Amino acid sequence: MQGVLFLFLIVLLVFFVFGIRRSMKMSGKSVELIAKYEKNTNDPKLIDEIFDFISAEILLGRIVRKYNADKDDIAKLHKKLKEYGDFRKYNRYIPITSFFNVTTLEYLLKHKDDPAKSLTMKMMNHFHI
């Protein structure tokens, strides 16, 4: 019985470590892109980097495939989010950070035809801005 509990604890610890590692990777990439494109958020390379990263990531890639999203979808959403959310608060910049979270990415792709203001407000509420 103690062996089973010990094994369960080890599995739980490994799951936790991989979850934290994934979270730090996502946050790091988001902050890197914010710093890199802070002065030029209209650079098309930004959309390429966002799309390439989220397509390659396991959980975000599933969402991208689920909604058959492409770079054009990401570019349109980025443009909508910039319309009302073009400001930085600490390490958060809505037009970039919103693509690196499972729940916000799914919401954006599900509601990609919604008006810019409602999408931006939803993202700002999610990130407590």
PDB file of C-alpha atoms in Angstrom:
ATOM      1  CA  MET A   1       0.000   0.000   0.000  1.00  0.00           C
ATOM      2  CA  GLN A   2       2.818   2.423   0.840  1.00  0.00           C
ATOM      3  CA  GLY A   3       4.508   1.568  -2.458  1.00  0.00           C
ATOM      4  CA  VAL A   4       1.381   2.528  -4.395  1.00  0.00           C
ATOM      5  CA  LEU A   5       1.074   5.816  -2.521  1.00  0.00           C
ATOM      6  CA  PHE A   6       4.760   6.533  -3.069  1.00  0.00           C
ATOM      7  CA  LEU A   7       4.402   5.773  -6.792  1.00  0.00           C
ATOM      8  CA  PHE A   8       1.328   8.032  -6.975  1.00  0.00           C
ATOM      9  CA  LEU A   9       3.293  10.819  -5.274  1.00  0.00           C
ATOM     10  CA  ILE A  10       6.170  10.423  -7.749  1.00  0.00           C
ATOM     11  CA  VAL A  11       3.792  10.523 -10.725  1.00  0.00           C
ATOM     12  CA  LEU A  12       2.085  13.595  -9.284  1.00  0.00           C
ATOM     13  CA  LEU A  13       5.450  15.289  -8.758  1.00  0.00           C
ATOM     14  CA  VAL A  14       6.564  14.544 -12.325  1.00  0.00           C
ATOM     15  CA  PHE A  15       3.258  15.869 -13.673  1.00  0.00           C
ATOM     16  CA  PHE A  16       3.672  19.029 -11.604  1.00  0.00           C
ATOM     17  CA  VAL A  17       7.269  19.588 -12.725  1.00  0.00           C
ATOM     18  CA  PHE A  18       6.377  19.198 -16.407  1.00  0.00           C
ATOM     19  CA  GLY A  19       3.394  21.546 -15.989  1.00  0.00           C
ATOM     20  CA  ILE A  20       5.538  24.213 -14.355  1.00  0.00           C
ATOM     21  CA  ARG A  21       8.225  23.756 -17.015  1.00  0.00           C
ATOM     22  CA  ARG A  22       5.640  24.192 -19.788  1.00  0.00           C
ATOM     23  CA  SER A  23       4.197  27.255 -18.098  1.00  0.00           C
ATOM     24  CA  MET A  24       7.624  28.855 -17.750  1.00  0.00           C
ATOM     25  CA  LYS A  25       8.411  28.082 -21.394  1.00  0.00           C
ATOM     26  CA  MET A  26       5.186  29.752 -22.549  1.00  0.00           C
ATOM     27  CA  SER A  27       5.719  32.780 -20.332  1.00  0.00           C
ATOM     28  CA  GLY A  28       9.340  33.087 -21.415  1.00  0.00           C
ATOM     29  CA  LYS A  29       8.464  33.021 -25.100  1.00  0.00           C
ATOM     30  CA  SER A  30       5.712  35.588 -24.599  1.00  0.00           C
ATOM     31  CA  VAL A  31       8.042  37.967 -22.732  1.00  0.00           C
ATOM     32  CA  GLU A  32      10.768  37.408 -25.335  1.00  0.00           C
ATOM     33  CA  LEU A  33       8.423  38.385 -28.172  1.00  0.00           C
ATOM     34  CA  ILE A  34       7.105  41.388 -26.269  1.00  0.00           C
ATOM     35  CA  ALA A  35      10.650  42.659 -25.696  1.00  0.00           C
ATOM     36  CA  LYS A  36      11.754  41.874 -29.242  1.00  0.00           C
ATOM     37  CA  TYR A  37       8.821  43.531 -31.023  1.00  0.00           C
ATOM     38  CA  GLU A  38       7.965  46.229 -28.493  1.00  0.00           C
ATOM     39  CA  LYS A  39       8.968  49.025 -30.861  1.00  0.00           C
ATOM     40  CA  ASN A  40       7.598  47.395 -34.028  1.00  0.00           C
ATOM     41  CA  THR A  41       4.445  45.396 -33.311  1.00  0.00           C
ATOM     42  CA  ASN A  42       3.435  45.541 -36.989  1.00  0.00           C
ATOM     43  CA  ASP A  43       6.384  43.426 -38.100  1.00  0.00           C
ATOM     44  CA  PRO A  44       5.062  40.367 -40.002  1.00  0.00           C
ATOM     45  CA  LYS A  45       7.837  38.257 -38.442  1.00  0.00           C
ATOM     46  CA  LEU A  46       5.972  38.554 -35.133  1.00  0.00           C
ATOM     47  CA  ILE A  47       2.960  36.697 -36.543  1.00  0.00           C
ATOM     48  CA  ASP A  48       5.279  34.057 -38.028  1.00  0.00           C
ATOM     49  CA  GLU A  49       6.981  33.513 -34.673  1.00  0.00           C
ATOM     50  CA  ILE A  50       3.697  33.349 -32.761  1.00  0.00           C
ATOM     51  CA  PHE A  51       2.166  30.894 -35.222  1.00  0.00           C
ATOM     52  CA  ASP A  52       5.256  28.698 -35.416  1.00  0.00           C
ATOM     53  CA  PHE A  53       5.547  28.482 -31.641  1.00  0.00           C
ATOM     54  CA  ILE A  54       1.892  27.788 -30.874  1.00  0.00           C
ATOM     55  CA  SER A  55       1.667  25.240 -33.691  1.00  0.00           C
ATOM     56  CA  ALA A  56       4.651  23.321 -32.325  1.00  0.00           C
ATOM     57  CA  GLU A  57       3.507  23.397 -28.682  1.00  0.00           C
ATOM     58  CA  ILE A  58       1.495  20.331 -27.661  1.00  0.00           C
ATOM     59  CA  LEU A  59      -1.642  21.820 -26.100  1.00  0.00           C
ATOM     60  CA  LEU A  60      -1.762  25.003 -28.167  1.00  0.00           C
ATOM     61  CA  GLY A  61      -1.078  23.024 -31.331  1.00  0.00           C
ATOM     62  CA  ARG A  62      -4.179  20.908 -30.677  1.00  0.00           C
ATOM     63  CA  ILE A  63      -6.280  24.035 -30.493  1.00  0.00           C
ATOM     64  CA  VAL A  64      -4.750  25.439 -33.678  1.00  0.00           C
ATOM     65  CA  ARG A  65      -5.516  22.181 -35.487  1.00  0.00           C
ATOM     66  CA  LYS A  66      -9.006  21.924 -33.960  1.00  0.00           C
ATOM     67  CA  TYR A  67     -10.012  25.295 -35.431  1.00  0.00           C
ATOM     68  CA  ASN A  68      -7.905  24.916 -38.610  1.00  0.00           C
ATOM     69  CA  ALA A  69      -6.199  28.198 -37.800  1.00  0.00           C
ATOM     70  CA  ASP A  70      -3.525  29.616 -40.051  1.00  0.00           C
ATOM     71  CA  LYS A  71      -1.205  32.628 -39.984  1.00  0.00           C
ATOM     72  CA  ASP A  72      -3.901  34.783 -41.525  1.00  0.00           C
ATOM     73  CA  ASP A  73      -6.252  34.043 -38.603  1.00  0.00           C
ATOM     74  CA  ILE A  74      -3.526  34.924 -36.118  1.00  0.00           C
ATOM     75  CA  ALA A  75      -2.750  38.136 -38.020  1.00  0.00           C
ATOM     76  CA  LYS A  76      -6.418  39.189 -38.041  1.00  0.00           C
ATOM     77  CA  LEU A  77      -6.811  38.452 -34.339  1.00  0.00           C
ATOM     78  CA  HIS A  78      -3.571  40.285 -33.550  1.00  0.00           C
ATOM     79  CA  LYS A  79      -4.833  43.323 -35.455  1.00  0.00           C
ATOM     80  CA  LYS A  80      -8.160  43.245 -33.585  1.00  0.00           C
ATOM     81  CA  LEU A  81      -6.437  42.962 -30.216  1.00  0.00           C
ATOM     82  CA  LYS A  82      -4.104  45.866 -31.051  1.00  0.00           C
ATOM     83  CA  GLU A  83      -7.050  48.131 -31.805  1.00  0.00           C
ATOM     84  CA  TYR A  84      -8.077  48.425 -28.142  1.00  0.00           C
ATOM     85  CA  GLY A  85      -5.290  46.666 -26.249  1.00  0.00           C
ATOM     86  CA  ASP A  86      -2.127  48.213 -27.664  1.00  0.00           C
ATOM     87  CA  PHE A  87      -0.354  48.828 -24.370  1.00  0.00           C
ATOM     88  CA  ARG A  88       1.985  46.917 -22.120  1.00  0.00           C
ATOM     89  CA  LYS A  89       1.436  46.219 -18.455  1.00  0.00           C
ATOM     90  CA  TYR A  90       4.461  44.590 -16.857  1.00  0.00           C
ATOM     91  CA  ASN A  91       5.107  41.413 -18.865  1.00  0.00           C
ATOM     92  CA  ARG A  92       1.675  41.393 -20.451  1.00  0.00           C
ATOM     93  CA  TYR A  93       0.806  42.752 -23.838  1.00  0.00           C
ATOM     94  CA  ILE A  94      -2.654  41.590 -24.891  1.00  0.00           C
ATOM     95  CA  PRO A  95      -1.951  41.241 -28.653  1.00  0.00           C
ATOM     96  CA  ILE A  96       0.868  38.782 -27.897  1.00  0.00           C
ATOM     97  CA  THR A  97       0.192  37.221 -24.499  1.00  0.00           C
ATOM     98  CA  SER A  98      -3.318  36.125 -25.488  1.00  0.00           C
ATOM     99  CA  PHE A  99      -1.944  33.546 -27.932  1.00  0.00           C
ATOM    100  CA  PHE A 100       0.183  31.767 -25.319  1.00  0.00           C
ATOM    101  CA  ASN A 101      -2.600  30.595 -23.022  1.00  0.00           C
ATOM    102  CA  VAL A 102      -4.809  27.588 -23.757  1.00  0.00           C
ATOM    103  CA  THR A 103      -8.087  29.155 -22.662  1.00  0.00           C
ATOM    104  CA  THR A 104      -7.517  32.517 -24.317  1.00  0.00           C
ATOM    105  CA  LEU A 105      -6.283  31.001 -27.586  1.00  0.00           C
ATOM    106  CA  GLU A 106      -9.314  28.740 -27.766  1.00  0.00           C
ATOM    107  CA  TYR A 107     -11.644  31.665 -27.041  1.00  0.00           C
ATOM    108  CA  LEU A 108      -9.989  33.810 -29.703  1.00  0.00           C
ATOM    109  CA  LEU A 109     -10.193  31.149 -32.377  1.00  0.00           C
ATOM    110  CA  LYS A 110     -13.761  30.213 -31.464  1.00  0.00           C
ATOM    111  CA  HIS A 111     -14.872  33.866 -31.564  1.00  0.00           C
ATOM    112  CA  LYS A 112     -12.556  35.182 -34.275  1.00  0.00           C
ATOM    113  CA  ASP A 113     -15.406  36.971 -36.045  1.00  0.00           C
ATOM    114  CA  ASP A 114     -16.470  38.912 -32.938  1.00  0.00           C
ATOM    115  CA  PRO A 115     -15.837  42.667 -32.762  1.00  0.00           C
ATOM    116  CA  ALA A 116     -12.399  43.841 -31.681  1.00  0.00           C
ATOM    117  CA  LYS A 117     -13.636  45.546 -28.537  1.00  0.00           C
ATOM    118  CA  SER A 118     -15.374  42.473 -27.092  1.00  0.00           C
ATOM    119  CA  LEU A 119     -12.366  40.230 -27.817  1.00  0.00           C
ATOM    120  CA  THR A 120      -9.960  42.699 -26.237  1.00  0.00           C
ATOM    121  CA  MET A 121     -12.141  43.202 -23.179  1.00  0.00           C
ATOM    122  CA  LYS A 122     -12.398  39.434 -22.670  1.00  0.00           C
ATOM    123  CA  MET A 123      -8.599  39.106 -22.847  1.00  0.00           C
ATOM    124  CA  MET A 124      -8.072  42.056 -20.512  1.00  0.00           C
ATOM    125  CA  ASN A 125     -10.455  40.523 -17.998  1.00  0.00           C
ATOM    126  CA  HIS A 126      -8.684  37.186 -18.246  1.00  0.00           C
ATOM    127  CA  PHE A 127      -5.293  38.753 -17.548  1.00  0.00           C
ATOM    128  CA  HIS A 128      -6.692  41.153 -14.900  1.00  0.00           C
ATOM    129  CA  ILE A 129      -5.725  44.294 -16.756  1.00  0.00           C
TER     130      ILE A 129
END
